[in-house]
Coordinates of C-alpha atoms in Angstrom, one line a residue:
M1 CA -86.1 217.8 -13.1
T2 CA -83.1 219.9 -12.5
V3 CA -80.1 218.3 -10.8
P4 CA -77.2 220.5 -9.8
G5 CA -73.9 219.6 -11.4
I6 CA -70.7 219.2 -9.5
Q7 CA -69.8 222.9 -9.8
Q8 CA -73.2 223.9 -8.6
C9 CA -72.9 221.6 -5.7
T10 CA -69.5 223.1 -4.9
D11 CA -71.0 226.6 -5.1
L12 CA -73.8 225.6 -2.7
M13 CA -71.2 224.2 -0.2
A14 CA -69.4 227.6 -0.4
R15 CA -72.7 229.5 0.0
V16 CA -73.3 227.8 3.4
Q17 CA -69.6 227.9 4.3
L18 CA -69.5 224.2 4.7
P19 CA -66.2 223.3 6.5
P20 CA -63.5 221.8 4.3
H21 CA -63.4 218.5 6.2
I22 CA -67.1 218.0 5.6
Q23 CA -66.7 218.9 1.9
E24 CA -63.9 216.2 1.7
H25 CA -66.1 213.7 3.4
S26 CA -69.0 214.5 1.0
L27 CA -66.7 214.0 -2.0
R28 CA -65.6 210.6 -0.8
V29 CA -69.2 209.6 -0.2
A30 CA -70.0 210.7 -3.8
Q31 CA -67.1 208.6 -5.1
V32 CA -68.3 205.5 -3.3
S33 CA -71.9 206.2 -4.4
V34 CA -70.9 206.6 -8.0
F35 CA -68.8 203.5 -7.9
L36 CA -71.6 201.5 -6.5
G37 CA -74.2 203.1 -8.8
R38 CA -72.2 202.2 -11.9
H39 CA -71.8 198.6 -10.8
L40 CA -75.5 198.4 -9.8
N41 CA -76.5 199.8 -13.2
R42 CA -74.5 197.2 -15.0
N43 CA -76.5 194.5 -13.1
S44 CA -80.2 195.2 -13.5
V45 CA -80.6 198.2 -11.1
R46 CA -81.4 201.5 -12.7
L47 CA -80.0 204.6 -10.9
D48 CA -79.7 208.2 -12.0
L49 CA -76.0 208.8 -11.6
E50 CA -76.3 212.6 -11.8
L51 CA -78.9 212.5 -9.0
L52 CA -76.7 210.1 -7.1
V53 CA -73.6 212.4 -7.4
A54 CA -75.5 215.6 -6.4
A55 CA -77.2 213.9 -3.5
A56 CA -74.0 212.4 -2.2
L57 CA -72.1 215.7 -2.5
L58 CA -74.9 217.6 -0.7
H59 CA -76.0 215.0 1.9
D60 CA -74.3 217.0 4.7
I61 CA -75.0 220.5 3.3
A62 CA -76.4 221.6 6.7
K63 CA -74.0 219.8 9.0
G64 CA -71.8 222.9 9.6
I65 CA -74.9 224.8 10.7
C66 CA -76.2 222.0 12.9
I67 CA -72.9 221.3 14.6
D68 CA -73.4 224.6 16.5
S69 CA -77.1 224.6 16.8
G70 CA -77.8 221.0 17.5
C71 CA -80.5 220.7 14.8
S72 CA -81.1 217.7 12.5
H73 CA -78.7 218.3 9.6
A74 CA -80.6 215.8 7.5
A75 CA -83.9 217.6 8.0
L76 CA -82.5 221.1 7.6
G77 CA -80.5 220.0 4.5
A78 CA -83.6 218.7 2.9
E79 CA -85.5 221.9 3.7
M80 CA -82.6 224.0 2.2
L81 CA -82.5 221.9 -1.0
N82 CA -86.3 222.3 -1.4
D83 CA -86.0 226.1 -0.9
W84 CA -83.2 226.2 -3.5
G85 CA -85.3 224.4 -6.1
Y86 CA -83.9 220.9 -5.8
P87 CA -86.9 218.9 -4.5
Q88 CA -85.7 215.7 -6.0
L89 CA -82.6 215.8 -3.7
A90 CA -84.5 216.6 -0.5
P91 CA -85.8 213.1 0.3
I92 CA -82.3 211.6 -0.3
V93 CA -80.7 214.0 2.1
A94 CA -83.5 213.7 4.6
E95 CA -83.1 209.9 4.6
H96 CA -79.3 209.6 4.7
V97 CA -78.9 209.3 8.5
F98 CA -80.7 206.0 9.4
I99 CA -82.5 203.3 7.5
S100 CA -85.6 201.3 8.3
P101 CA -86.3 197.6 7.7
A102 CA -88.8 198.6 5.0
A103 CA -86.1 200.6 3.2
V104 CA -83.7 197.7 3.3
A105 CA -86.3 195.4 1.7
A106 CA -87.4 198.0 -0.9
P107 CA -86.0 198.3 -4.4
I108 CA -82.5 199.7 -4.5
N109 CA -82.6 203.5 -5.2
E110 CA -80.4 206.5 -5.0
S111 CA -81.4 207.2 -1.4
I112 CA -80.3 203.8 -0.2
V113 CA -77.0 204.0 -2.1
V114 CA -76.1 207.4 -0.6
N115 CA -77.1 206.3 2.9
Y116 CA -75.0 203.2 2.6
A117 CA -72.0 205.0 1.1
D118 CA -72.1 207.5 4.0
K119 CA -71.9 204.6 6.5
R120 CA -68.8 203.3 4.7
V121 CA -66.9 206.7 4.9
R122 CA -65.4 207.8 8.2
H123 CA -64.2 211.3 7.7
T124 CA -62.4 210.7 4.3
D125 CA -61.5 207.0 4.9
I126 CA -63.5 204.2 3.4
V127 CA -63.9 201.7 6.3
D128 CA -66.1 198.7 7.0
L129 CA -69.4 199.0 8.7
D130 CA -68.1 197.8 12.1
C131 CA -65.4 200.5 12.1
R132 CA -67.8 203.2 11.1
F133 CA -70.4 202.2 13.6
A134 CA -67.8 202.1 16.4
D135 CA -67.0 205.7 15.5
L136 CA -70.7 206.7 15.4
I137 CA -71.2 205.1 18.8
R138 CA -68.2 206.7 20.3
R139 CA -69.2 210.2 18.9
Y140 CA -73.0 210.2 19.2
A141 CA -74.3 207.6 21.7
K142 CA -75.4 209.6 24.7
N143 CA -76.6 206.6 26.7
Q144 CA -76.9 202.8 26.7
Q145 CA -80.2 202.9 25.0
H146 CA -78.9 205.0 22.1
E147 CA -75.9 202.7 21.8
Q148 CA -78.2 199.6 21.6
A149 CA -80.2 201.4 18.9
L150 CA -77.0 202.0 16.9
H151 CA -76.1 198.3 17.2
A152 CA -79.6 197.4 15.9
K153 CA -79.1 199.8 12.9
L154 CA -75.7 198.2 12.2
E155 CA -77.5 194.9 11.7
L156 CA -79.8 196.6 9.2
Y157 CA -76.9 198.0 7.3
R158 CA -75.3 194.6 7.2
Q159 CA -78.4 193.3 5.5
L160 CA -78.4 196.2 3.1
E161 CA -74.7 195.6 2.3
Q162 CA -75.5 192.0 1.4
R163 CA -78.3 193.1 -0.9
L164 CA -76.2 195.8 -2.6
F165 CA -73.2 193.5 -3.2
E166 CA -75.3 190.8 -4.8
H167 CA -75.1 193.2 -7.8
V168 CA -71.5 194.3 -7.5
A169 CA -68.4 192.4 -8.8
I170 CA -66.4 192.9 -5.6
V171 CA -66.8 192.0 -1.9
P172 CA -67.5 194.8 0.6
A173 CA -64.0 194.5 2.1
D174 CA -62.5 195.6 -1.3
L175 CA -64.7 198.7 -1.7
G176 CA -61.9 201.1 -0.5
K177 CA -59.3 199.7 -2.9
A178 CA -61.8 199.5 -5.8
T179 CA -63.0 203.0 -5.2
Q180 CA -59.4 204.4 -5.1
E181 CA -58.9 203.1 -8.6
D182 CA -61.8 205.3 -9.9
L183 CA -61.9 208.7 -8.2
S184 CA -64.2 210.4 -10.7
V185 CA -67.6 211.5 -9.5
G186 CA -69.0 212.4 -12.9
A187 CA -72.0 210.5 -14.2

């Protein structure tokens, strides 16, 4: 299994001309993912940190393309990664937008960690779930039904957060401060 390193991920971002603000967001998601991954690995969860870093860095690889075309950046990103020879990253990227009740109950894996980390990062700021979902609703809810669906997803993310932080030595509110103390994304 070949996992791209940080430089390879940066090269892929340049290849698709990923806008700098999306690159910065992806770096912050990677930092949060690695912080959580390290803590989870210390407490009985087994995550591949190299896979976690690469998936987090590339989770929005197709977002620049899809901003203009309206396509699903998760689906296109997964397809691109498959085409580039990184099939192990594809499902993580494909699954980073929303989460199902089954995924919340399933064993903790890289996909869940990247998904959660993405929901804690608004642009480049680490925020709580309520703040992030308020932003998502403001930016993406097209109607009342879509807004209600996002509120339902928020409840699932709260459940996931509770599961994740059973294995982490900090409370969710301290994630931003704790992550600022360790900005490395290397495994």
